[in-house]
Amino acid sequence: MSLILALKKYGSGFVKYASEDGQTWVPLSDTYESMPILDIVRNADKKEIKEISNNNGFEISSEFLKYAPTVAGDGCDIWGAGLNYRVHANDLEVEQPNSGPGSYFRPNGCLISNGDKIVLPAQSQRVTAEAELGLVVGKKCKNVAKEDWRSVISAVTTVLDMTAEDVIRENPRYIPWAKGFDTFCSIGPALVPLERFTDDEICQLRVSTIRNG
């Protein structure tokens, strides 16, 4: 199953809501409210969501809600793997690295929720958007062996990756700057626990970028 998270503002705070289908939402109990989002995803199933609903006594329409980021906000690291598609590397007229993926770090200000407004920067005349598969690291880790990757990845999600592409064409070393503008990383709205997929199924996942239908 997948779990979509949303927020509703109450006074100076927010209440988290969860949904399986994006239509019917149930408020998360105090117990769930204090749990990390990934723990909610990892432990949630239909029975538990029904129990949440029963404990709180009501459901709420999605029109009153705003999607919440599917990963933590402050302190969340956002890493990207660049030039991992040969055709795209050729399109940018740069070579793929041989020793590993071309990686880059994004500042936390890039992170927005699904459906939030994306602000195009005045410094760029060519901003592009690409849908990506996001891997959510669910625990603190370091020097994880390639064959043990499943031990630290908790879920997958969708990411809309924004790039000031004219900056990269000017200088490939500008990748972090070109991808570091505020609102340039939209994540969600759903998290799907990794255990739902076999390795072969992960390789068969397809993500599409669709603009205006």
Coordinates of C-alpha atoms in Angstrom, one line a residue:
M1 CA 0.0 0.0 0.0
S2 CA 1.0 3.6 -0.3
L3 CA 0.3 6.3 2.3
I4 CA -0.3 10.0 1.4
L5 CA 0.2 12.5 4.1
A6 CA -1.4 16.0 4.4
L7 CA -1.7 18.8 6.9
K8 CA -4.5 21.0 8.1
K9 CA -3.7 24.2 9.9
Y10 CA -5.2 24.7 13.4
G11 CA -4.3 28.0 15.1
S12 CA -0.5 28.1 15.1
G13 CA -0.1 24.4 14.5
F14 CA -1.0 21.6 12.1
V15 CA -2.6 18.2 12.4
K16 CA -1.4 15.4 10.2
Y17 CA -3.8 13.3 8.1
A18 CA -3.3 10.1 6.2
S19 CA -5.0 8.7 3.1
E20 CA -4.7 5.6 1.0
D21 CA -6.5 6.9 -2.0
G22 CA -6.2 10.7 -1.8
Q23 CA -10.0 11.0 -1.3
T24 CA -10.8 10.0 2.2
W25 CA -8.5 11.3 4.9
V26 CA -8.3 10.4 8.6
P27 CA -6.5 12.4 11.3
L28 CA -3.5 10.7 12.9
S29 CA -3.8 10.1 16.6
D30 CA -1.4 11.6 19.2
T31 CA 0.7 8.4 19.0
Y32 CA 1.2 8.6 15.3
E33 CA 1.6 12.4 15.5
S34 CA 4.8 11.9 17.6
M35 CA 6.2 9.2 15.2
P36 CA 8.6 9.9 12.4
I37 CA 6.8 10.0 9.0
L38 CA 8.7 6.9 7.8
D39 CA 7.7 4.9 10.8
I40 CA 4.1 5.8 10.0
V41 CA 4.5 4.5 6.5
R42 CA 6.4 1.4 7.6
N43 CA 3.8 0.3 10.1
A44 CA 0.6 1.5 8.4
D45 CA -1.9 -0.9 6.9
K46 CA -5.6 -0.7 6.2
K47 CA -6.5 -2.1 9.6
E48 CA -4.4 0.5 11.4
I49 CA -5.7 3.4 9.3
K50 CA -9.3 2.3 10.2
E51 CA -8.3 2.2 13.8
I52 CA -6.9 5.7 13.5
S53 CA -10.2 6.8 12.1
N54 CA -12.2 5.1 14.8
N55 CA -10.1 6.6 17.6
N56 CA -10.5 10.1 16.2
G57 CA -14.2 9.6 15.3
F58 CA -14.3 11.5 12.0
E59 CA -13.0 11.8 8.5
I60 CA -12.3 14.9 6.5
S61 CA -12.5 16.0 2.9
S62 CA -9.3 16.6 1.0
E63 CA -10.5 20.1 0.0
F64 CA -9.6 21.3 3.5
L65 CA -6.1 19.8 3.4
K66 CA -2.6 20.7 2.1
Y67 CA -0.2 17.9 1.1
A68 CA 2.6 17.5 3.5
P69 CA 6.2 16.8 2.4
T70 CA 6.7 13.0 2.3
V71 CA 10.1 13.4 4.0
A72 CA 11.2 15.5 7.0
G73 CA 11.6 19.2 6.5
D74 CA 14.4 20.9 8.5
G75 CA 17.6 18.9 8.5
C76 CA 16.6 16.7 5.6
D77 CA 19.4 16.0 3.2
I78 CA 18.6 15.9 -0.5
W79 CA 21.1 14.2 -2.8
G80 CA 20.8 13.8 -6.5
A81 CA 22.5 11.4 -9.0
G82 CA 23.3 13.3 -12.2
L83 CA 24.3 12.2 -15.6
N84 CA 23.1 8.7 -15.0
Y85 CA 21.2 8.6 -18.3
R86 CA 23.5 8.4 -21.3
V87 CA 21.1 10.1 -23.7
H88 CA 20.7 13.0 -21.3
A89 CA 24.4 13.3 -20.8
N90 CA 24.8 13.5 -24.6
D91 CA 22.1 16.1 -24.8
L92 CA 24.0 18.3 -22.4
E93 CA 27.2 17.5 -24.3
V94 CA 29.0 16.2 -21.3
E95 CA 30.6 12.8 -20.5
Q96 CA 29.3 10.4 -18.0
P97 CA 31.7 9.8 -15.1
N98 CA 33.3 6.3 -15.0
S99 CA 34.0 5.9 -11.3
G100 CA 30.5 6.6 -10.0
P101 CA 27.4 8.7 -10.6
G102 CA 27.7 12.5 -10.8
S103 CA 26.1 13.4 -7.5
Y104 CA 25.1 16.8 -6.1
F105 CA 23.7 18.1 -2.9
R106 CA 20.6 20.3 -2.7
P107 CA 19.9 22.8 0.1
N108 CA 16.8 22.2 2.2
G109 CA 15.1 25.3 0.7
C110 CA 14.5 23.4 -2.5
L111 CA 12.0 21.1 -0.8
I112 CA 8.3 21.7 -1.3
S113 CA 5.2 19.6 -1.1
N114 CA 3.4 18.1 -4.1
G115 CA 1.2 20.8 -5.7
D116 CA 3.1 23.7 -4.1
K117 CA 4.0 26.7 -6.3
I118 CA 7.4 26.5 -8.1
V119 CA 9.1 29.8 -8.6
L120 CA 11.2 30.2 -11.7
P121 CA 14.4 32.2 -11.0
A122 CA 15.3 35.3 -12.9
Q123 CA 18.9 34.1 -13.2
S124 CA 17.8 31.4 -15.8
Q125 CA 16.1 31.6 -19.1
R126 CA 15.7 27.8 -19.5
V127 CA 14.3 25.9 -16.6
T128 CA 13.4 22.2 -17.2
A129 CA 11.4 19.7 -15.1
E130 CA 12.0 16.0 -15.0
A131 CA 10.1 13.4 -13.0
E132 CA 12.4 11.1 -11.0
L133 CA 12.1 8.1 -8.7
G134 CA 13.2 9.1 -5.2
L135 CA 14.7 6.7 -2.7
V136 CA 14.0 7.6 0.9
V137 CA 16.8 6.8 3.4
G138 CA 15.1 5.8 6.6
K139 CA 17.9 5.6 9.0
K140 CA 21.3 7.2 9.8
C141 CA 24.0 5.3 7.9
K142 CA 27.5 5.5 6.5
N143 CA 29.6 3.4 4.2
V144 CA 26.8 1.0 3.3
A145 CA 27.9 -1.7 1.0
K146 CA 26.1 -1.7 -2.4
E147 CA 24.6 -5.2 -1.7
D148 CA 23.1 -3.9 1.6
W149 CA 21.2 -1.0 0.1
R150 CA 17.8 -2.4 1.1
S151 CA 18.8 -2.2 4.8
V152 CA 18.7 1.6 4.8
I153 CA 16.1 2.5 2.1
S154 CA 12.6 2.6 3.6
A155 CA 10.4 3.8 0.8
V156 CA 10.2 5.1 -2.7
T157 CA 8.4 8.3 -3.8
T158 CA 8.1 10.6 -6.9
V159 CA 10.3 13.7 -7.3
L160 CA 9.9 16.6 -9.7
D161 CA 13.5 17.6 -10.4
M162 CA 13.8 21.3 -11.6
T163 CA 17.0 22.4 -13.3
A164 CA 18.3 25.8 -14.6
E165 CA 19.6 24.0 -17.6
D166 CA 21.3 27.0 -19.3
V167 CA 23.6 27.3 -16.2
I168 CA 24.8 23.7 -16.6
R169 CA 25.4 24.2 -20.3
E170 CA 27.6 27.1 -19.3
N171 CA 29.6 25.0 -16.8
P172 CA 28.8 21.4 -15.7
R173 CA 30.4 22.2 -12.3
Y174 CA 27.5 24.5 -11.6
I175 CA 25.1 21.6 -11.1
P176 CA 24.5 22.3 -7.4
W177 CA 23.8 25.9 -8.1
A178 CA 21.5 25.1 -11.1
K179 CA 19.4 22.8 -9.0
G180 CA 19.6 24.7 -5.7
F181 CA 17.0 27.4 -6.2
D182 CA 14.1 27.5 -3.7
T183 CA 11.1 25.3 -4.7
F184 CA 13.2 23.3 -7.1
C185 CA 12.5 19.9 -5.6
S186 CA 8.8 18.8 -5.3
I187 CA 8.4 15.5 -3.5
G188 CA 5.3 13.2 -3.1
P189 CA 2.5 13.0 -2.5
A190 CA 2.8 9.2 -1.8
L191 CA 5.4 7.1 -0.1
V192 CA 5.4 3.4 -1.0
P193 CA 7.4 1.1 1.4
L194 CA 10.3 -0.6 -0.3
E195 CA 9.3 -4.1 0.8
R196 CA 6.4 -3.9 -1.6
F197 CA 8.9 -4.3 -4.5
T198 CA 11.4 -7.0 -5.5
D199 CA 14.6 -5.9 -7.1
D200 CA 13.3 -6.8 -10.5
E201 CA 10.1 -4.8 -9.9
I202 CA 12.2 -1.8 -8.9
C203 CA 14.0 -2.0 -12.2
Q204 CA 10.7 -2.1 -14.0
L205 CA 9.3 1.1 -12.4
R206 CA 8.6 3.9 -14.9
V207 CA 8.2 7.6 -14.0
S208 CA 6.8 10.0 -16.5
T209 CA 6.9 13.8 -16.9
I210 CA 3.6 15.1 -18.2
R211 CA 3.0 18.8 -18.9
N212 CA -0.5 20.1 -19.4
G213 CA -1.9 16.7 -20.1

